[in-house]
Amino acid sequence: MIKITELQKYYRTEEVETIALNKLSIEVKEGEFVAIMGPSGCGKSTLLNILGLLDDPDGGSYLFNNIEVADFNERKRADLRKHNIGFVFQSFNLIDELTVFENVELPLIYTGVPSSERVGRVEKVLDKMQIMHRRNHYPQQLSGGQQQRVAVARAVVNNPKLILADEPTGNLDSSNGNEVMELLTDLNEQGTTIIMVTHSEHDARYSHRIIRLLDGQTVMENIMI
Amino acid sequence: MIKNYIKIAWRNLVSQRLFSFINISGLAVGLAVCMMIMMYVAHEMSYDRFHENADRIFIPQQSFTMNGNTMNMEYMSYAAGEIIKQRQPVVKDYTRTMAYFKPVIASNPEKPDAKFSEKNLLFADGNFFSFFSFKLLSGSAQHVLDRPFTVVLSEDMAKKYFGDENPIGKTIVLKTDSAFTYQVAGVAENNPSNSSIKYSFVTSNQSLLQMKEAKLYTGTKDISFGNFLPYLLLNHASDTATLRRSLDLMAKQDKTFDKVHYSLSALSTTHLKSNFGDSSNLKYLKIFPLVAVLILLLALANYMNLSTARATLRAKEVGVRKVSGASRKTIAAQFYVESALFTTLSFVLGYVLCYAFKPWFLNVLQLKIDSSFLYSPMVLILLAVLFIITILIAGSYPAVILSAFKPVATLKGKMSKATGGVAVRKVFTTLQFALSVGLIICGIVIDRQLYFFRHKDIGINRDNVVMIPVHNTFGNNYNAFKQDVAQLSGIENVATSHHSMFHGYDMVSINGKTKDDITMVASWMGDDQLIKTLGLKWKYAPATGERLAGMDRLVINEAAIAKLHLPVDPVGSYLQSGDQKFKIIGVLKDFNYSSLQSEISPLILFTPPAKFPFFKRDGCNLFAKIKAHTNLPTLLGKIQSLYKKYDADTPFDYTFMDDAFNAQYQAEDRLSSIFSVFTYITIALASLGLFGLAAFTIEQRTKEIGIRKVLGASIGSINSLLSADFLKLVILSIVIASPVAWWAMHNWLQGFAYRINISWWMFAFAGMTAILTAVATVSYHALKAALANPVKSLRSE
Ligand SMILES: Nc1ncnc2c1ncn2[C@@H]1O[C@H](COP(=O)(O)OP(=O)(O)OP(=O)(O)O)[C@@H](O)[C@H]1O
Ligand SMILES: [Mg+2]
């Protein structure tokens, strides 16, 4: 599903040039659950942003479903993204002015799902995430765990083939964290490919495979059973 | 402490250059407008107050009612002043002036070739310079005018006719009806721009008494209407009520004017009260201060808007300061100091702008303001007050808002939306746009009304008619001149008129059935070619073979039929004025012989024969209708040389009837040009306000925008999402402004007898202008936000 070869990303500031990704090559098959680990600043988020088509690489190739997307323009990337990829962030990134229901509904609006159909689909995922009773609450009125469940609901409402999660449990206590990991595992079992960045060995154990990065390069891959 | 504040303020100013620039210059523009209008209003209010006894000097005004019309007269006979003083003990002193009604020709006998036509010859009593406080540069106030044929020159005139020489004791020739030689007895300062008494030359009334036409000016030996303005100096300013009562009583006793009532107007109010000539100043005086206050408030609102918006970015600084022990008070003080620094810079810039644009402003308003006035203590005090008010207001809101930040929230970077004062900002922006929309609507209505005036068919064919004033100095040569002009190729027709067109008319009294029943009707006098030359249309044409010219006949307009209770077709009826009888030989269709601001009133046109001596004695106007496609400069040159043949002294002058017609709307024209400038400034300020509001709110929504983009929102959808919020405000402002503007313009139009209808497209146009301006302003920020990489905004969380 995903194949990157010799991917490069630099950040230039006035003084220094940081190499965030240094000729990184990775392949992820459809249906896999991959964890990415590594010390702070090694380029995990950068990688995820590129995989999620939020950012473009400075070199190398990125095949998404066998299509070269490294040189896609902003509009094409946005189009591909909204139909295929869901995101879960460490800090949830819910819109404070919108209710739980409206937050989850957003991706459907942007992919042009008619409103009659939207209500049913949003209610279905909210139900699945066990957050239905909070549908009219605003994000600030929810606990961290609940907020992250809403974020996951929003990520999956469009039935994306790929979910990218950047430290999804980073702001949660262990029991809330485990709940989210169970959710992701369930989604994976139903066929969604998941790539997750994490600092926690515990969370990484939910995955099939761990890719370890150091200074923008793969240093080791562990295959879990 | 203060030093530390100023240092931080300065750093902020420099590091946020664009914001600082917009902020300072926006406020500066508002302040400049305010200063300009303040100086103008102060100048108008200061008229005649520089006289030492200004508060005790009054002019009596007589008013009487005749046939339902109230007439006000302030010009009196020569004798009136003295009689009033004799009989009214509260009157301490008086002085009389007569401003000569037309320009005179002046020359220095040593340079007889340098002749100029000069306005403002003033005849005055000998005590003129001690009664008033005009400064004499040479000569003594008591003696300069104590003999006949002495003259006091204004500084400018002294320079013009005598150069650097000392003019005292020299002579100057002033040609009124005939030429007289005057001895220069003094030089006075040029009359201050805020003086309602205007002079270039002041000579004594005694000189006037020696002229052969003196009788014409001095009038009867008792109190009656006349040509003199009597200024009365009272013992106490509070004596006015007593004086008014005893003047009324005096009028009753004398029976000369038993229906007369007196009022007294203070010298300092005469300028604003005077309704002769250009009354536009009063209009400006009502509108401008309002506009000034609104524009200043607008600019201040912007200032507060932008600085609080910008300062919420500094919430963290406030938090840190509070955690390190700053009280709310010290933080408020800090922001006050910052505001003071910004305001001071704005004020200085505003002052510079005001002085840079002052000549333009004065030119449009056709005003003259002495530069000494602009540095007078009064103006300086006003500026200081404006400065202090600006600092107080500009600093208050930011200081209150910003010092209220809660340290814990700000340190966590969780600025809650409420602390930003978004609601207040929205109100400001809405009001600003409402003002802009209102001004645009008013501007359109004023502009359309003026267009309508210029292009309305008034019943007079005024194209290509040149009007040439001819003075009594022509003597018997006028008819020869007229013949000569008529012979020129390029001239279609010539006619004689007593008055030039659109410059007023006479009144004539027409007898009714009883002796007391008298009707005053506008009257005009011209030769038998006048009607044809102006293309006036007959309602009832004279019978065939009936002569138009004759001492015993006249023509009326339609409006006069009803007013004079004449039969439906009055041709052949007679009208009587005094003991003269006139036959009505025709009725003209109504035409607008005066401004379109008023309805057509009844008019009588006398058509004396060409030899009638009145024209010779009083002067008249030659109306020449020019054929189309004639080379005007050449033709006018030829007319001028013919003119010079008969009158070498009086300068040749001419006016096109079109121009005279348009000049009637000068006041409205000026109002319109000033208005459009105010409108541009208001729109600019409102856009600036919106720019600030957009910057601020969009800044606060970057995270939301980032999330929406990650979820697939397109740039277009984000742009419209952000713009829609602001458009709502603009539409609300249109809803607020439209009825108010309609009401204001509806009232304004009531002042004109002929007016346009206010139509929907004016509102639509104004609304669209506001919407487009707003979209353009907001799009800058909205697009910037929409185009930004969402990774960045989410990363900062
Ligand atoms: N916008 C940017 N400008 C400059 N440098 C950046 C930028 N974003 C990331 N970097 C740099 O690129 C490198 C990789 O950053 P990245 O955010 O991918 O790290 P990370 O592995 O996600 O770390 P963490 O575990 O702390 O989230 C770091 O050295 C970082 O400083
Ligand atoms: Mg990271």
mmCIF file of C-alpha atoms in Angstrom, chain B residues 19-280:
data_model
loop_
_atom_site.group_PDB
_atom_site.id
_atom_site.type_symbol
_atom_site.label_atom_id
_atom_site.label_comp_id
_atom_site.label_asym_id
_atom_site.label_seq_id
_atom_site.Cartn_x
_atom_site.Cartn_y
_atom_site.Cartn_z
ATOM 1 C CA PHE B 19 0.895 46.769 12.326
ATOM 2 C CA SER B 20 2.451 49.820 13.911
ATOM 3 C CA PHE B 21 2.412 51.660 10.633
ATOM 4 C CA ILE B 22 -1.235 50.892 9.932
ATOM 5 C CA ASN B 23 -2.167 51.746 13.461
ATOM 6 C CA ILE B 24 -0.315 55.037 13.688
ATOM 7 C CA SER B 25 -1.201 56.293 10.243
ATOM 8 C CA GLY B 26 -4.863 55.318 10.595
ATOM 9 C CA LEU B 27 -5.204 57.328 13.747
ATOM 10 C CA ALA B 28 -3.188 60.143 12.208
ATOM 11 C CA VAL B 29 -5.615 60.454 9.295
ATOM 12 C CA GLY B 30 -8.542 60.629 11.683
ATOM 13 C CA LEU B 31 -6.775 63.218 13.783
ATOM 14 C CA ALA B 32 -5.839 65.272 10.735
ATOM 15 C CA VAL B 33 -9.448 65.475 9.598
ATOM 16 C CA CYS B 34 -10.501 66.361 13.098
ATOM 17 C CA MET B 35 -7.888 69.099 13.451
ATOM 18 C CA MET B 36 -8.751 70.590 10.108
ATOM 19 C CA ILE B 37 -12.435 70.791 10.909
ATOM 20 C CA MET B 38 -11.711 72.037 14.397
ATOM 21 C CA MET B 39 -9.680 74.917 13.021
ATOM 22 C CA TYR B 40 -12.365 75.705 10.500
ATOM 23 C CA VAL B 41 -15.150 75.696 13.079
ATOM 24 C CA ALA B 42 -13.061 77.659 15.567
ATOM 25 C CA HIS B 43 -12.376 80.208 12.867
ATOM 26 C CA GLU B 44 -16.051 80.561 12.013
ATOM 27 C CA MET B 45 -16.928 80.927 15.681
ATOM 28 C CA SER B 46 -14.221 83.503 16.264
ATOM 29 C CA TYR B 47 -15.642 85.984 13.745
ATOM 30 C CA ASP B 48 -15.478 89.574 14.995
ATOM 31 C CA ARG B 49 -14.570 88.539 18.510
ATOM 32 C CA PHE B 50 -11.182 90.185 18.273
ATOM 33 C CA HIS B 51 -12.751 93.626 18.782
ATOM 34 C CA GLU B 52 -12.149 94.835 22.264
ATOM 35 C CA ASN B 53 -15.802 95.741 22.792
ATOM 36 C CA ALA B 54 -17.173 92.860 20.752
ATOM 37 C CA ASP B 55 -19.611 91.794 23.444
ATOM 38 C CA ARG B 56 -21.176 95.256 23.643
ATOM 39 C CA ILE B 57 -21.536 95.995 19.930
ATOM 40 C CA PHE B 58 -24.927 95.314 18.350
ATOM 41 C CA ILE B 59 -26.667 95.894 15.053
ATOM 42 C CA PRO B 60 -30.356 96.772 15.172
ATOM 43 C CA GLN B 61 -32.528 94.822 12.802
ATOM 44 C CA GLN B 62 -35.946 95.916 11.720
ATOM 45 C CA SER B 63 -38.542 93.448 10.708
ATOM 46 C CA PHE B 64 -41.998 94.149 9.417
ATOM 47 C CA THR B 65 -44.746 92.124 7.870
ATOM 48 C CA MET B 66 -46.373 93.011 4.620
ATOM 49 C CA ASN B 67 -49.024 90.887 2.999
ATOM 50 C CA GLY B 68 -47.939 87.895 5.030
ATOM 51 C CA ASN B 69 -44.268 88.214 4.126
ATOM 52 C CA THR B 70 -41.863 89.141 6.881
ATOM 53 C CA MET B 71 -39.007 91.310 5.744
ATOM 54 C CA ASN B 72 -35.821 91.863 7.697
ATOM 55 C CA MET B 73 -33.786 94.960 7.148
ATOM 56 C CA GLU B 74 -30.549 95.890 8.786
ATOM 57 C CA TYR B 75 -29.454 98.657 6.477
ATOM 58 C CA MET B 76 -30.735 102.051 7.584
ATOM 59 C CA SER B 77 -30.671 105.661 6.574
ATOM 60 C CA TYR B 78 -27.624 107.772 7.351
ATOM 61 C CA ALA B 79 -29.520 109.719 9.994
ATOM 62 C CA ALA B 80 -30.664 106.620 11.894
ATOM 63 C CA GLY B 81 -27.487 106.069 13.912
ATOM 64 C CA GLU B 82 -27.358 109.582 15.303
ATOM 65 C CA ILE B 83 -31.083 109.648 16.131
ATOM 66 C CA ILE B 84 -30.876 106.360 17.983
ATOM 67 C CA LYS B 85 -27.941 107.569 20.011
ATOM 68 C CA GLN B 86 -29.693 110.818 20.891
ATOM 69 C CA ARG B 87 -32.834 109.142 22.085
ATOM 70 C CA GLN B 88 -31.517 105.951 23.657
ATOM 71 C CA PRO B 89 -29.364 106.585 26.724
ATOM 72 C CA VAL B 90 -28.097 102.989 26.859
ATOM 73 C CA VAL B 91 -26.321 103.574 23.557
ATOM 74 C CA LYS B 92 -22.901 104.898 24.391
ATOM 75 C CA ASP B 93 -21.605 105.365 20.878
ATOM 76 C CA TYR B 94 -22.253 104.332 17.314
ATOM 77 C CA THR B 95 -20.486 104.100 13.989
ATOM 78 C CA ARG B 96 -21.940 103.731 10.506
ATOM 79 C CA THR B 97 -20.465 102.044 7.500
ATOM 80 C CA MET B 98 -21.488 101.749 3.915
ATOM 81 C CA ALA B 99 -19.727 99.173 1.780
ATOM 82 C CA TYR B 100 -19.699 100.549 -1.758
ATOM 83 C CA PHE B 101 -21.839 98.191 -3.759
ATOM 84 C CA LYS B 102 -19.500 97.633 -6.660
ATOM 85 C CA PRO B 103 -15.785 97.572 -7.398
ATOM 86 C CA VAL B 104 -14.052 100.915 -7.864
ATOM 87 C CA ILE B 105 -11.173 101.771 -10.111
ATOM 88 C CA ALA B 106 -8.096 102.811 -8.193
ATOM 89 C CA SER B 107 -4.878 104.407 -9.366
ATOM 90 C CA ASN B 108 -1.869 106.228 -8.032
ATOM 91 C CA PRO B 109 -1.785 109.602 -9.840
ATOM 92 C CA GLU B 110 1.986 109.269 -10.138
ATOM 93 C CA LYS B 111 1.470 106.089 -12.163
ATOM 94 C CA PRO B 112 -1.764 106.854 -14.025
ATOM 95 C CA ASP B 113 -1.458 103.826 -16.292
ATOM 96 C CA ALA B 114 -1.620 101.266 -13.506
ATOM 97 C CA LYS B 115 -5.373 101.153 -12.908
ATOM 98 C CA PHE B 116 -7.024 98.305 -11.102
ATOM 99 C CA SER B 117 -10.550 97.404 -10.194
ATOM 100 C CA GLU B 118 -10.787 97.008 -6.421
ATOM 101 C CA LYS B 119 -13.465 95.555 -4.193
ATOM 102 C CA ASN B 120 -14.256 96.583 -0.652
ATOM 103 C CA LEU B 121 -14.296 100.342 -0.533
ATOM 104 C CA LEU B 122 -15.800 101.166 2.833
ATOM 105 C CA PHE B 123 -17.304 104.499 3.820
ATOM 106 C CA ALA B 124 -17.230 104.908 7.588
ATOM 107 C CA ASP B 125 -17.711 107.434 10.338
ATOM 108 C CA GLY B 126 -14.655 109.213 11.695
ATOM 109 C CA ASN B 127 -14.558 107.081 14.821
ATOM 110 C CA PHE B 128 -14.332 103.810 12.854
ATOM 111 C CA PHE B 129 -10.814 102.951 13.974
ATOM 112 C CA SER B 130 -11.419 103.794 17.613
ATOM 113 C CA PHE B 131 -14.806 102.079 17.667
ATOM 114 C CA PHE B 132 -13.414 98.850 16.279
ATOM 115 C CA SER B 133 -10.080 97.259 17.055
ATOM 116 C CA PHE B 134 -8.502 97.093 13.596
ATOM 117 C CA LYS B 135 -4.858 97.947 14.078
ATOM 118 C CA LEU B 136 -3.487 101.036 12.386
ATOM 119 C CA LEU B 137 0.089 100.584 11.232
ATOM 120 C CA SER B 138 0.398 104.315 10.755
ATOM 121 C CA GLY B 139 -1.904 107.204 11.462
ATOM 122 C CA SER B 140 -3.855 107.882 14.629
ATOM 123 C CA ALA B 141 -7.210 106.255 15.215
ATOM 124 C CA GLN B 142 -8.866 109.535 16.183
ATOM 125 C CA HIS B 143 -7.731 111.566 13.220
ATOM 126 C CA VAL B 144 -7.290 109.398 10.140
ATOM 127 C CA LEU B 145 -10.858 109.909 8.985
ATOM 128 C CA ASP B 146 -11.706 113.304 10.470
ATOM 129 C CA ARG B 147 -11.699 115.170 7.163
ATOM 130 C CA PRO B 148 -13.420 114.460 3.866
ATOM 131 C CA PHE B 149 -11.380 112.727 1.173
ATOM 132 C CA THR B 150 -8.824 111.145 3.402
ATOM 133 C CA VAL B 151 -8.374 107.391 3.071
ATOM 134 C CA VAL B 152 -6.894 104.555 5.080
ATOM 135 C CA LEU B 153 -5.350 101.809 2.982
ATOM 136 C CA SER B 154 -5.079 98.196 3.930
ATOM 137 C CA GLU B 155 -1.496 96.964 4.078
ATOM 138 C CA ASP B 156 -1.942 95.082 0.806
ATOM 139 C CA MET B 157 -3.280 98.136 -0.993
ATOM 140 C CA ALA B 158 -0.486 100.323 0.349
ATOM 141 C CA LYS B 159 2.008 97.863 -1.065
ATOM 142 C CA LYS B 160 0.151 97.543 -4.357
ATOM 143 C CA TYR B 161 -0.110 101.261 -5.105
ATOM 144 C CA PHE B 162 2.920 102.679 -3.324
ATOM 145 C CA GLY B 163 5.367 99.810 -3.183
ATOM 146 C CA ASP B 164 7.957 100.383 -0.514
ATOM 147 C CA GLU B 165 7.357 104.124 -0.307
ATOM 148 C CA ASN B 166 5.633 105.615 2.685
ATOM 149 C CA PRO B 167 2.126 106.372 1.371
ATOM 150 C CA ILE B 168 1.134 108.778 4.134
ATOM 151 C CA GLY B 169 0.364 112.211 2.702
ATOM 152 C CA LYS B 170 0.369 110.885 -0.874
ATOM 153 C CA THR B 171 -2.780 110.769 -2.949
ATOM 154 C CA ILE B 172 -4.775 108.018 -4.614
ATOM 155 C CA VAL B 173 -7.639 108.292 -7.104
ATOM 156 C CA LEU B 174 -10.722 106.190 -6.502
ATOM 157 C CA LYS B 175 -13.361 106.224 -9.189
ATOM 158 C CA THR B 176 -16.810 105.632 -7.790
ATOM 159 C CA ASP B 177 -19.423 107.398 -9.879
ATOM 160 C CA SER B 178 -16.819 109.915 -10.773
ATOM 161 C CA ALA B 179 -13.160 110.007 -9.890
ATOM 162 C CA PHE B 180 -12.078 111.634 -6.623
ATOM 163 C CA THR B 181 -8.636 112.182 -5.252
ATOM 164 C CA TYR B 182 -8.057 111.055 -1.674
ATOM 165 C CA GLN B 183 -5.189 111.788 0.624
ATOM 166 C CA VAL B 184 -3.736 108.760 2.361
ATOM 167 C CA ALA B 185 -3.970 109.349 6.105
ATOM 168 C CA GLY B 186 -3.183 105.924 7.445
ATOM 169 C CA VAL B 187 -2.426 102.290 6.766
ATOM 170 C CA ALA B 188 -4.341 99.581 8.579
ATOM 171 C CA GLU B 189 -3.611 95.909 8.982
ATOM 172 C CA ASN B 190 -5.307 93.754 6.357
ATOM 173 C CA ASN B 191 -8.658 92.877 7.716
ATOM 174 C CA PRO B 192 -8.352 89.612 9.638
ATOM 175 C CA SER B 193 -9.862 86.586 7.898
ATOM 176 C CA ASN B 194 -12.331 86.286 10.745
ATOM 177 C CA SER B 195 -13.723 89.779 10.333
ATOM 178 C CA SER B 196 -17.166 90.261 8.831
ATOM 179 C CA ILE B 197 -16.240 93.864 8.066
ATOM 180 C CA LYS B 198 -14.175 93.814 4.892
ATOM 181 C CA TYR B 199 -12.123 96.724 3.628
ATOM 182 C CA SER B 200 -9.350 97.525 1.225
ATOM 183 C CA PHE B 201 -9.923 101.268 1.469
ATOM 184 C CA VAL B 202 -11.673 103.057 4.286
ATOM 185 C CA THR B 203 -12.759 106.610 3.715
ATOM 186 C CA SER B 204 -14.993 108.885 5.736
ATOM 187 C CA ASN B 205 -18.721 109.266 5.302
ATOM 188 C CA GLN B 206 -17.955 112.972 5.030
ATOM 189 C CA SER B 207 -16.397 112.280 1.646
ATOM 190 C CA LEU B 208 -19.591 110.599 0.570
ATOM 191 C CA LEU B 209 -21.660 113.585 1.626
ATOM 192 C CA GLN B 210 -19.661 115.767 -0.756
ATOM 193 C CA MET B 211 -20.388 113.618 -3.779
ATOM 194 C CA LYS B 212 -23.166 114.676 -6.078
ATOM 195 C CA GLU B 213 -25.037 111.413 -5.735
ATOM 196 C CA ALA B 214 -24.794 111.533 -1.945
ATOM 197 C CA LYS B 215 -28.513 112.117 -1.616
ATOM 198 C CA LEU B 216 -29.105 108.751 -3.230
ATOM 199 C CA TYR B 217 -27.205 106.991 -0.479
ATOM 200 C CA THR B 218 -27.987 108.983 2.651
ATOM 201 C CA GLY B 219 -31.753 108.699 2.328
ATOM 202 C CA THR B 220 -34.299 110.531 4.457
ATOM 203 C CA LYS B 221 -33.567 112.631 7.500
ATOM 204 C CA ASP B 222 -35.308 110.237 9.856
ATOM 205 C CA ILE B 223 -35.005 106.557 10.682
ATOM 206 C CA SER B 224 -35.753 104.560 7.578
ATOM 207 C CA PHE B 225 -34.315 101.863 5.409
ATOM 208 C CA GLY B 226 -31.165 102.801 3.629
ATOM 209 C CA ASN B 227 -27.620 101.862 2.801
ATOM 210 C CA PHE B 228 -25.861 102.201 6.133
ATOM 211 C CA LEU B 229 -25.102 99.572 8.705
ATOM 212 C CA PRO B 230 -25.304 101.188 12.146
ATOM 213 C CA TYR B 231 -23.175 99.571 14.852
ATOM 214 C CA LEU B 232 -24.248 100.495 18.364
ATOM 215 C CA LEU B 233 -21.936 100.336 21.366
ATOM 216 C CA LEU B 234 -24.007 99.761 24.491
ATOM 217 C CA ASN B 235 -23.007 100.664 28.032
ATOM 218 C CA HIS B 236 -23.597 97.105 29.109
ATOM 219 C CA ALA B 237 -24.138 93.937 27.117
ATOM 220 C CA SER B 238 -27.242 93.328 29.225
ATOM 221 C CA ASP B 239 -28.947 96.494 27.956
ATOM 222 C CA THR B 240 -30.267 94.783 24.835
ATOM 223 C CA ALA B 241 -33.739 93.964 26.172
ATOM 224 C CA THR B 242 -34.330 97.540 27.305
ATOM 225 C CA LEU B 243 -33.061 98.928 24.063
ATOM 226 C CA ARG B 244 -35.181 96.631 21.950
ATOM 227 C CA ARG B 245 -38.329 97.635 23.815
ATOM 228 C CA SER B 246 -37.669 101.339 23.610
ATOM 229 C CA LEU B 247 -36.762 101.109 19.912
ATOM 230 C CA ASP B 248 -40.146 99.459 19.259
ATOM 231 C CA LEU B 249 -41.788 102.211 21.281
ATOM 232 C CA MET B 250 -39.886 104.866 19.380
ATOM 233 C CA ALA B 251 -41.044 103.408 16.072
ATOM 234 C CA LYS B 252 -44.631 103.548 17.299
ATOM 235 C CA GLN B 253 -44.374 107.162 18.441
ATOM 236 C CA ASP B 254 -42.776 108.334 15.223
ATOM 237 C CA LYS B 255 -45.343 106.528 13.113
ATOM 238 C CA THR B 256 -42.850 106.372 10.320
ATOM 239 C CA PHE B 257 -42.809 102.636 10.669
ATOM 240 C CA ASP B 258 -45.544 101.643 12.976
ATOM 241 C CA LYS B 259 -45.498 97.959 12.139
ATOM 242 C CA VAL B 260 -41.775 97.636 12.696
ATOM 243 C CA HIS B 261 -40.229 95.417 15.334
ATOM 244 C CA TYR B 262 -36.654 95.652 16.381
ATOM 245 C CA SER B 263 -34.206 93.005 17.345
ATOM 246 C CA LEU B 264 -30.534 93.385 18.123
ATOM 247 C CA SER B 265 -27.935 91.062 16.804
ATOM 248 C CA ALA B 266 -24.570 90.895 18.480
ATOM 249 C CA LEU B 267 -21.616 91.752 16.264
ATOM 250 C CA SER B 268 -20.074 88.342 16.874
ATOM 251 C CA THR B 269 -23.152 86.569 15.523
ATOM 252 C CA THR B 270 -23.589 88.564 12.342
ATOM 253 C CA HIS B 271 -21.296 86.359 10.335
ATOM 254 C CA LEU B 272 -23.138 83.151 11.067
ATOM 255 C CA LYS B 273 -26.545 84.772 10.843
ATOM 256 C CA SER B 274 -26.024 86.549 7.593
ATOM 257 C CA ASN B 275 -28.224 84.893 5.056
ATOM 258 C CA PHE B 276 -27.217 87.008 2.137
ATOM 259 C CA GLY B 277 -25.047 85.541 -0.538
ATOM 260 C CA ASP B 278 -23.378 82.334 0.349
ATOM 261 C CA SER B 279 -25.224 80.619 3.139
ATOM 262 C CA SER B 280 -23.262 77.434 2.627
#
